[in-house]
mmCIF file of C-alpha atoms in Angstrom:
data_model
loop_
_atom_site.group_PDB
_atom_site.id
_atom_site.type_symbol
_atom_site.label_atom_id
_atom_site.label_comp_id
_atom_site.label_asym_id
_atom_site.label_seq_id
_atom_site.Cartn_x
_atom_site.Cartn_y
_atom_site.Cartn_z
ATOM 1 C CA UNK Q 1 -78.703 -89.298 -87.808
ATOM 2 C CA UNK Q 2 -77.297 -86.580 -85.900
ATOM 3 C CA UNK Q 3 -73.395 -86.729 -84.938
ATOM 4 C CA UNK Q 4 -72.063 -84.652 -81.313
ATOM 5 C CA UNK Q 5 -68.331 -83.936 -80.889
ATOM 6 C CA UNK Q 6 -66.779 -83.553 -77.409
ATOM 7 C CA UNK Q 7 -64.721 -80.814 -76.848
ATOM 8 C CA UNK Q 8 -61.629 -80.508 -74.331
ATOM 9 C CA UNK Q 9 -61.452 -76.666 -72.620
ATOM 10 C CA UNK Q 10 -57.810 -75.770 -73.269
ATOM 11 C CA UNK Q 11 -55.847 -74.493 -69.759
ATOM 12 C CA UNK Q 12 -55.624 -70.186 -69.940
ATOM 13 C CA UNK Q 13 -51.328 -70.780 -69.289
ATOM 14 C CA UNK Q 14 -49.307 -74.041 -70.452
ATOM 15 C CA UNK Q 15 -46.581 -74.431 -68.317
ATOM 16 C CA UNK Q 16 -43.434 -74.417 -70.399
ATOM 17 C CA UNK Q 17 -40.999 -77.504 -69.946
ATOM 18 C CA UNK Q 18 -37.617 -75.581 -70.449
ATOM 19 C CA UNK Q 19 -36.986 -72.016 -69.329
ATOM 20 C CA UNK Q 20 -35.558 -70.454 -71.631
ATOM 21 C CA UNK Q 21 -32.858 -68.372 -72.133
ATOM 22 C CA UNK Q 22 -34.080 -64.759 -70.770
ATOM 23 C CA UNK Q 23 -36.105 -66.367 -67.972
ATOM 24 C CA UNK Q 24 -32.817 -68.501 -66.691
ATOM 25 C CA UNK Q 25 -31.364 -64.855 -66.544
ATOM 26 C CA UNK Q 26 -33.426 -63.193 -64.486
ATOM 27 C CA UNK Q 27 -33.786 -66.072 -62.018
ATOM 28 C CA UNK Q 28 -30.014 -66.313 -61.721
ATOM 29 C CA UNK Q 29 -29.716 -62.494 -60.807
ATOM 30 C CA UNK Q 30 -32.711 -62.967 -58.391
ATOM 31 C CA UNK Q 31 -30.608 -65.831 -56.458
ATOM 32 C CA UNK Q 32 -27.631 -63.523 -56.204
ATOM 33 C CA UNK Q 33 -29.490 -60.778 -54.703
ATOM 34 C CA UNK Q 34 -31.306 -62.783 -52.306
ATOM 35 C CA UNK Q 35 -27.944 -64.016 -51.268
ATOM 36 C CA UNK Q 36 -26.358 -60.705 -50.894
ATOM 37 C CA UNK Q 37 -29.277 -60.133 -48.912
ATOM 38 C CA UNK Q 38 -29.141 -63.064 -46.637
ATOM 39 C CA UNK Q 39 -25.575 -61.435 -46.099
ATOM 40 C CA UNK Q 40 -26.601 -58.505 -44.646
ATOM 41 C CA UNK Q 41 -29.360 -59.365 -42.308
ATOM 42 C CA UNK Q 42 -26.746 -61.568 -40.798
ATOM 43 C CA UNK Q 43 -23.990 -58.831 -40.624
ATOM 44 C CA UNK Q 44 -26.242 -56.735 -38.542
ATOM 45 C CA UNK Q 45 -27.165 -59.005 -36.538
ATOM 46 C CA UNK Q 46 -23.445 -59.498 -34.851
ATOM 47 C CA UNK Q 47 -23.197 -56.054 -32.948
ATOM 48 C CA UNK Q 48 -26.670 -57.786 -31.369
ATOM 49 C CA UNK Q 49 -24.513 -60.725 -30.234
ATOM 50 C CA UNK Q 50 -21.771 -59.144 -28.773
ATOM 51 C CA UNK Q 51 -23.716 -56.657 -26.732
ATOM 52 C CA UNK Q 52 -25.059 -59.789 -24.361
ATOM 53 C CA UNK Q 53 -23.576 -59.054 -21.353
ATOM 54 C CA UNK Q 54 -21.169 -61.097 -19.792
ATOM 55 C CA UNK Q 55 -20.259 -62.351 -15.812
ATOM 56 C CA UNK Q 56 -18.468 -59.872 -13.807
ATOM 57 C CA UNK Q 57 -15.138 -59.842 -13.246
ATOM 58 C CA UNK Q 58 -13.490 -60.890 -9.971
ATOM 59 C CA UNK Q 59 -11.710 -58.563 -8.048
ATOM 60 C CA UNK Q 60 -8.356 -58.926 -6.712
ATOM 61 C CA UNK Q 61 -7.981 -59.239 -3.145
ATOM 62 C CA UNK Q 62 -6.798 -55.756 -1.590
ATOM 63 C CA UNK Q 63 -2.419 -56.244 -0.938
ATOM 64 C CA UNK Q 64 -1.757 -56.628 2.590
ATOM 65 C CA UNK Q 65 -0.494 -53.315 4.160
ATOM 66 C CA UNK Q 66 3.000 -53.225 4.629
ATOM 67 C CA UNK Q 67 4.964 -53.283 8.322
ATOM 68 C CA UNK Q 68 6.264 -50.071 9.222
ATOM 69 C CA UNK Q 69 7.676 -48.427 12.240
ATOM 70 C CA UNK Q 70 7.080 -44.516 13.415
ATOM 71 C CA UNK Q 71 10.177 -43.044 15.158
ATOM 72 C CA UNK Q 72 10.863 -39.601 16.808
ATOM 73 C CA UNK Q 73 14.471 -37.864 16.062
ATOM 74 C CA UNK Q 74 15.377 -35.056 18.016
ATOM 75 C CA UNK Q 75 19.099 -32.933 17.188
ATOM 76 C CA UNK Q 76 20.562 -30.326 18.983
ATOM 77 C CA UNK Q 77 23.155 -27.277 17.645
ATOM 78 C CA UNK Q 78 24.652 -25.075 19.809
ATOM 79 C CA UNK Q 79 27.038 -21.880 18.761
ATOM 80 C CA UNK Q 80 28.762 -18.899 21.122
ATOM 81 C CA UNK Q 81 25.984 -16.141 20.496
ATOM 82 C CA UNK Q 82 27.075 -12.886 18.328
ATOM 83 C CA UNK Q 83 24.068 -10.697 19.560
ATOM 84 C CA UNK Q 84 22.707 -8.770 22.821
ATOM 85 C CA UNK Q 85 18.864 -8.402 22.721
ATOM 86 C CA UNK Q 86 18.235 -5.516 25.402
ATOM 87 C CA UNK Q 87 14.981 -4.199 26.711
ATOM 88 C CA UNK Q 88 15.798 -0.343 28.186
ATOM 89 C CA UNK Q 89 13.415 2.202 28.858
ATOM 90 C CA UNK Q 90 12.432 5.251 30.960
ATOM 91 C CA UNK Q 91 9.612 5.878 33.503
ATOM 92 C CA UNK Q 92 8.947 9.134 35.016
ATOM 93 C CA UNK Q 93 6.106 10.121 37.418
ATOM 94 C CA UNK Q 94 4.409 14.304 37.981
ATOM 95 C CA UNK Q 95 1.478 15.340 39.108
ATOM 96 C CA UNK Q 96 -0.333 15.744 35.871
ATOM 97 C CA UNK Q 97 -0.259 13.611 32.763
ATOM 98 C CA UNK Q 98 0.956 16.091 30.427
ATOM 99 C CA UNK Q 99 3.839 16.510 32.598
ATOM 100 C CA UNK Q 100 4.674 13.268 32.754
ATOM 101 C CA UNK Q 101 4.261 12.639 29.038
ATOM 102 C CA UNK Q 102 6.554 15.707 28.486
ATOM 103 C CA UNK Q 103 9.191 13.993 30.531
ATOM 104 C CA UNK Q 104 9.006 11.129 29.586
ATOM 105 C CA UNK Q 105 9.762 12.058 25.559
ATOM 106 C CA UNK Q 106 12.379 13.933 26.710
ATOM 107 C CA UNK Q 107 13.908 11.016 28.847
ATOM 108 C CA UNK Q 108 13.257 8.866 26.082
ATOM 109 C CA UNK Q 109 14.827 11.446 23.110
ATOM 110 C CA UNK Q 110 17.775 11.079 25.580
ATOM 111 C CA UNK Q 111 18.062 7.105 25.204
ATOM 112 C CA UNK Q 112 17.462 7.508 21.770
ATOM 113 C CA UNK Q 113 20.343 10.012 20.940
ATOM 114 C CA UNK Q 114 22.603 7.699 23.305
ATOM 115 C CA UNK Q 115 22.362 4.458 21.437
ATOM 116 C CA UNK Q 116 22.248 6.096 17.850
ATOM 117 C CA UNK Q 117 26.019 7.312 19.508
ATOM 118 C CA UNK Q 118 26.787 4.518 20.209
ATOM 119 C CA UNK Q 119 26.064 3.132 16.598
ATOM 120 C CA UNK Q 120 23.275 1.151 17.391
ATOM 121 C CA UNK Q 121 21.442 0.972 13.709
ATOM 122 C CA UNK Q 122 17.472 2.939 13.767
ATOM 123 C CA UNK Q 123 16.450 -0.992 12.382
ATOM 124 C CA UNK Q 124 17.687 -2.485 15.978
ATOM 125 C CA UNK Q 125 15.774 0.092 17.823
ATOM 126 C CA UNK Q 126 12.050 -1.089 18.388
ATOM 127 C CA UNK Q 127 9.388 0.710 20.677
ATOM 128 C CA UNK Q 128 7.993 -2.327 23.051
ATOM 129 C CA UNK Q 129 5.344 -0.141 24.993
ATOM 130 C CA UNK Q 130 3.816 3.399 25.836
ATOM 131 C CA UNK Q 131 2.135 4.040 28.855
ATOM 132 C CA UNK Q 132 0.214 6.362 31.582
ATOM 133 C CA UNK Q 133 -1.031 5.495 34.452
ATOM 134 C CA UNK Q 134 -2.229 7.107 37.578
ATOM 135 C CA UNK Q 135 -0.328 6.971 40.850
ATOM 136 C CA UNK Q 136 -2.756 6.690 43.736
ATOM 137 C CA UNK Q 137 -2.850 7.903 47.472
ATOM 138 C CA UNK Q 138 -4.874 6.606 50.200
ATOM 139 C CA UNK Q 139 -6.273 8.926 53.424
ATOM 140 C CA UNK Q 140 -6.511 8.795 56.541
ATOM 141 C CA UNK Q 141 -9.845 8.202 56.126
ATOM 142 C CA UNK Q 142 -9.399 4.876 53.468
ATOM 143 C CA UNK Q 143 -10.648 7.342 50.299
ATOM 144 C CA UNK Q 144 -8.111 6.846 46.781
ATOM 145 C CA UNK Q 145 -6.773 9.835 45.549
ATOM 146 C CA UNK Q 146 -4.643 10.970 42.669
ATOM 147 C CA UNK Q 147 -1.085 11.784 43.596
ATOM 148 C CA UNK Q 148 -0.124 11.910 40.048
ATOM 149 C CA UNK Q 149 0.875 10.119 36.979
ATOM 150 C CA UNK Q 150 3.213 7.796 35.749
ATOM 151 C CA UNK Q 151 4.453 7.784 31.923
ATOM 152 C CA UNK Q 152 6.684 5.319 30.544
ATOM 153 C CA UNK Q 153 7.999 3.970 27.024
ATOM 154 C CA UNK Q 154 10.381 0.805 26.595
ATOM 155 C CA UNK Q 155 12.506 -0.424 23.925
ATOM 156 C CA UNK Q 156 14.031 -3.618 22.428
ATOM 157 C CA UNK Q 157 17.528 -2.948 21.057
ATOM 158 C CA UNK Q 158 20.053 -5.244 19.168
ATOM 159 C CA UNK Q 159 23.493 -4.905 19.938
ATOM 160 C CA UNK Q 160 25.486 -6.963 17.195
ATOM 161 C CA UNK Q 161 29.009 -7.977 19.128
ATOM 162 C CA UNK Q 162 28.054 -8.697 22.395
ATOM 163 C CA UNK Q 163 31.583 -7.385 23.490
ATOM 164 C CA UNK Q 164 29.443 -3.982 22.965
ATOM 165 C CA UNK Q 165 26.520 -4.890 24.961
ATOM 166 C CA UNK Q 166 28.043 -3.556 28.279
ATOM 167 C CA UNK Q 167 28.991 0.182 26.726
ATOM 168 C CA UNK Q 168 25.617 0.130 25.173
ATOM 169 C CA UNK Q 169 24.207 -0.156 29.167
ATOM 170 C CA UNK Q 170 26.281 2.208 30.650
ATOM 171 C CA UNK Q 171 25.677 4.626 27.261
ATOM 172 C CA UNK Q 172 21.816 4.742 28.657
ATOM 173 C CA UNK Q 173 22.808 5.305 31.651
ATOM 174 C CA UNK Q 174 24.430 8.435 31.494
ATOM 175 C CA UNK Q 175 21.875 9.222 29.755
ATOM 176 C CA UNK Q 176 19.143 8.624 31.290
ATOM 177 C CA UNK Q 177 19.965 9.106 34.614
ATOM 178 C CA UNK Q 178 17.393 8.063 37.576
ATOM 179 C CA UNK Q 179 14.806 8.066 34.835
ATOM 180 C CA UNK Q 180 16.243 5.491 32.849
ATOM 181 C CA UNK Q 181 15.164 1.592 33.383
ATOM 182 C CA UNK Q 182 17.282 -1.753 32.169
ATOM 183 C CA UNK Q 183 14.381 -4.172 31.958
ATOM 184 C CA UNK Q 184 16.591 -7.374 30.674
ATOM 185 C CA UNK Q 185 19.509 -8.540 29.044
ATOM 186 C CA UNK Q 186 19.493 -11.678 26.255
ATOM 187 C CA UNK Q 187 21.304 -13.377 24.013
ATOM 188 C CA UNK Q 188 20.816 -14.326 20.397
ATOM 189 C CA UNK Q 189 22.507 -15.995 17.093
ATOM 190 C CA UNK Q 190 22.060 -13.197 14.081
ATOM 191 C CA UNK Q 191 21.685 -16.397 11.606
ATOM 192 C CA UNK Q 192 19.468 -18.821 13.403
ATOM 193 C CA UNK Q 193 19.056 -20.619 10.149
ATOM 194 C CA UNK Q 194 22.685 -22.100 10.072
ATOM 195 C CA UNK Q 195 22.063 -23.540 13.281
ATOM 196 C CA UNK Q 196 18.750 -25.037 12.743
ATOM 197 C CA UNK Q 197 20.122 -26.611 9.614
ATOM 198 C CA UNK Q 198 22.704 -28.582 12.052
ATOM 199 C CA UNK Q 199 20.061 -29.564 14.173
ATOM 200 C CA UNK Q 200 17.800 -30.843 11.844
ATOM 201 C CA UNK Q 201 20.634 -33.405 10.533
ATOM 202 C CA UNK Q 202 21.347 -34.183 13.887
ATOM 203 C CA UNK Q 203 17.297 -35.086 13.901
ATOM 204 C CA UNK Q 204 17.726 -36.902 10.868
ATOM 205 C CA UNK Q 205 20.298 -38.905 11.856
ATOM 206 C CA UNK Q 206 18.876 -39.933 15.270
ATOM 207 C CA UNK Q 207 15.285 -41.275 13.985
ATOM 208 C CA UNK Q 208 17.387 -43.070 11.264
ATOM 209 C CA UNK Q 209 19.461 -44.846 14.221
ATOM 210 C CA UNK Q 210 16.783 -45.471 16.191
ATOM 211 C CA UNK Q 211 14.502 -46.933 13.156
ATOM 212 C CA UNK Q 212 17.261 -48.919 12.300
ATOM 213 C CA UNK Q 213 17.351 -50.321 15.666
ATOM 214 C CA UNK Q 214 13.845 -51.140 15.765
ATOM 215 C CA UNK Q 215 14.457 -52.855 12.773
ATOM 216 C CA UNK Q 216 17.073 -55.179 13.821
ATOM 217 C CA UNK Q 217 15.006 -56.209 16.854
ATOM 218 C CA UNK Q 218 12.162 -57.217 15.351
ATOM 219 C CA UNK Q 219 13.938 -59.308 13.276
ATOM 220 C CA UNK Q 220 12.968 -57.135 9.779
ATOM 221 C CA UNK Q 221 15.786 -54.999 7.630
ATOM 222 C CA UNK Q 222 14.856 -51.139 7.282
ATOM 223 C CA UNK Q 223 12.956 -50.082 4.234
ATOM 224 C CA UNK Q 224 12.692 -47.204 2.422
ATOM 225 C CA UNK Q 225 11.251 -43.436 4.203
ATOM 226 C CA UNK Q 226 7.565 -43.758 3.486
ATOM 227 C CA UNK Q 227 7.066 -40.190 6.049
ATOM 228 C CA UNK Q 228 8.674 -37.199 7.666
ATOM 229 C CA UNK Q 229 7.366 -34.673 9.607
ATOM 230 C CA UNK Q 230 8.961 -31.623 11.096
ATOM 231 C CA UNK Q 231 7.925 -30.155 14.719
ATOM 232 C CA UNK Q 232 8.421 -26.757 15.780
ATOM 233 C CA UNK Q 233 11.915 -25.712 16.131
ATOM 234 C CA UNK Q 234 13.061 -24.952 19.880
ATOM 235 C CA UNK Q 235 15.639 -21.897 20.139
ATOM 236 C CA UNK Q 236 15.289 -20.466 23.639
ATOM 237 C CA UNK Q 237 17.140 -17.072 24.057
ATOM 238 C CA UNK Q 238 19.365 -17.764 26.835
ATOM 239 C CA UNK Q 239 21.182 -15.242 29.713
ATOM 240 C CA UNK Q 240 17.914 -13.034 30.712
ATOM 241 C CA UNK Q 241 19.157 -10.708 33.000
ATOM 242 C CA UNK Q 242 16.770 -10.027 36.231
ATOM 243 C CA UNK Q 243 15.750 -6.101 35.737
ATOM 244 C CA UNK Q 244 17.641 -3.180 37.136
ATOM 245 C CA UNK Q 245 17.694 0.632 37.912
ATOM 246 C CA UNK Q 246 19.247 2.238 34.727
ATOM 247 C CA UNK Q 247 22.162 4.042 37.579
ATOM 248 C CA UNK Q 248 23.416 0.300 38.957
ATOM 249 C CA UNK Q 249 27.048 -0.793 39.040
ATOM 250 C CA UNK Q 250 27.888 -2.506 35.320
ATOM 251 C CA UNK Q 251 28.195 -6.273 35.905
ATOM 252 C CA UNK Q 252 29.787 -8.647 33.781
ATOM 253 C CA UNK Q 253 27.955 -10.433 31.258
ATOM 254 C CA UNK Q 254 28.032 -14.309 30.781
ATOM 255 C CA UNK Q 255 26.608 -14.902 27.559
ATOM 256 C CA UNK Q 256 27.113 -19.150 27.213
ATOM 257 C CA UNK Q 257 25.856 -21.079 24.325
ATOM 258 C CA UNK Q 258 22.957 -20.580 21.895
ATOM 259 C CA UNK Q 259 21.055 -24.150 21.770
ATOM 260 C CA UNK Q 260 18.595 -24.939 18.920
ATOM 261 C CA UNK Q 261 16.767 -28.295 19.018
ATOM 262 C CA UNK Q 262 14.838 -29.645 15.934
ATOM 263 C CA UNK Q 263 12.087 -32.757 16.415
ATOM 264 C CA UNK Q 264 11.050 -34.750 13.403
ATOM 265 C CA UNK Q 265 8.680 -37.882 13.096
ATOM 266 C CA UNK Q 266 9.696 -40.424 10.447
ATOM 267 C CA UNK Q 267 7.979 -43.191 9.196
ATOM 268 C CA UNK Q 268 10.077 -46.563 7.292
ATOM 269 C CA UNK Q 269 9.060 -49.577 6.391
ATOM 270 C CA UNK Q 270 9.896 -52.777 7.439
ATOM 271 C CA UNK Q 271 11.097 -55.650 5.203
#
């Protein structure tokens, strides 16, 4: 009688019921370093999460614009004048041009000499024109012809101390004799500046009243300067003297005041 035995296969791996001590190891260290992991992947994420944009930001309404009030000032300075502008010359006529140009240097060398006597400075002495012109004739018969020429020269001259400006004239007379020619006679400050600067607080001070007035009107108190603006200065030369052959009686001069007048446009606010 034959026998048969039943065999069980055996499994390749037998699960173990305990890890044991080295395996517990290296699954502890694996934990920790998927943890550290874990750590970083969410650390980078945050720069992600604060780039999302956000709403705009509301702007502020512009501030109103404040009240202000525009205002002209105008000041005046006047001052007894300390100089005598005069505009001399000679004029001389010949029949041909180079006579008349040789006169008329040596009428003019003859001015010249007369106010350096009479200490007038080379610096006060300015040449205002040269000229040549021809002097014309008419015929019987309606034609133009040339009678001759005309030459003159004129000169601007400074006399500081007007008390000086009448010897001066009657210096270039003598002189100059019929040849000689006194165009006109002015007068002038020799430091403007001193006067402007009194006429520009005078400005001052008159847009400042009148801004302040403005102010008190419309119910509002005067704030501070927010603008100023300067015009042209005004400084007419005063006593022009009508002009006159150089051999005329000497007249008395009346020289008056020197007036300068300064404009400025200020701005203030209102409170």
């Amino acid at each position: 009688m034959t026998t048969s035995h039943l065999r069980t296969p055996h499994a390749p791996f037998a699960a173990p019921t305990a890890a044991s001590g080295p395996a517990r190891r290296a699954l502890g260290r694996a934990l920790v370093a998927g943890t550290a992991l874990g750590g970083l992947l969410l650390a980078g994420a945050v720069p992600a999460l604060a780039a999302v944009p956000t709403a705009p930001a509301v702007a502020a309404a512009p501030a109103a614009a404040p009240t202000t009030v525009t205002v002209t000032g105008t000041g005046r300075a006047a001052a007894a004048p300390d100089v005598a502008v005069l505009s001399v010359g000679v004029e001389v006529t010949r029949k041909t041009a180079k006579e008349a140009m040789s006169a008329q240097r040596t009428a003019a060398e003859a001015l010249l000499a007369a106010l350096r006597k009479e200490a007038v400075a080379d610096r006060d002495i300015r040449t205002d024109s040269l000229s040549l012109s021809a002097v014309y004739t008419q015929t019987d018969g309606g034609e133009n012809r040339v009678a001759g020429y005309q030459a003159g020269q004129s000169f601007s001259v400074k006399v500081r101390g007007i008390d000086r400006a009448g010897r001066v004239i009657g210096a270039v007379n003598d002189a100059t004799g019929d040849t000689g020619r006194v165009n006109s006679v002015a007068f002038d400050v020799a430091d403007p500046g001193a006067l402007r600067t009194k006429a520009r607080e005078a400005a001052h001070r008159d847009a400042h009243d009148k801004a302040t007035q403005h102010a008190r009107l419309s119910g509002h108190r005067l704030g501070r300067l927010v603008s100023l603006t300067e015009g042209e200065a005004v400084r007419p030369i005063s006593g022009a003297v009508p002009a006159m052959p150089a051999d005329a009686p000497e007249v008395p001069l009346a020289p008056g005041e020197i007036e300068e007048q300064v404009t400025v446009t200020a701005v203030y606010e209102l409170r």
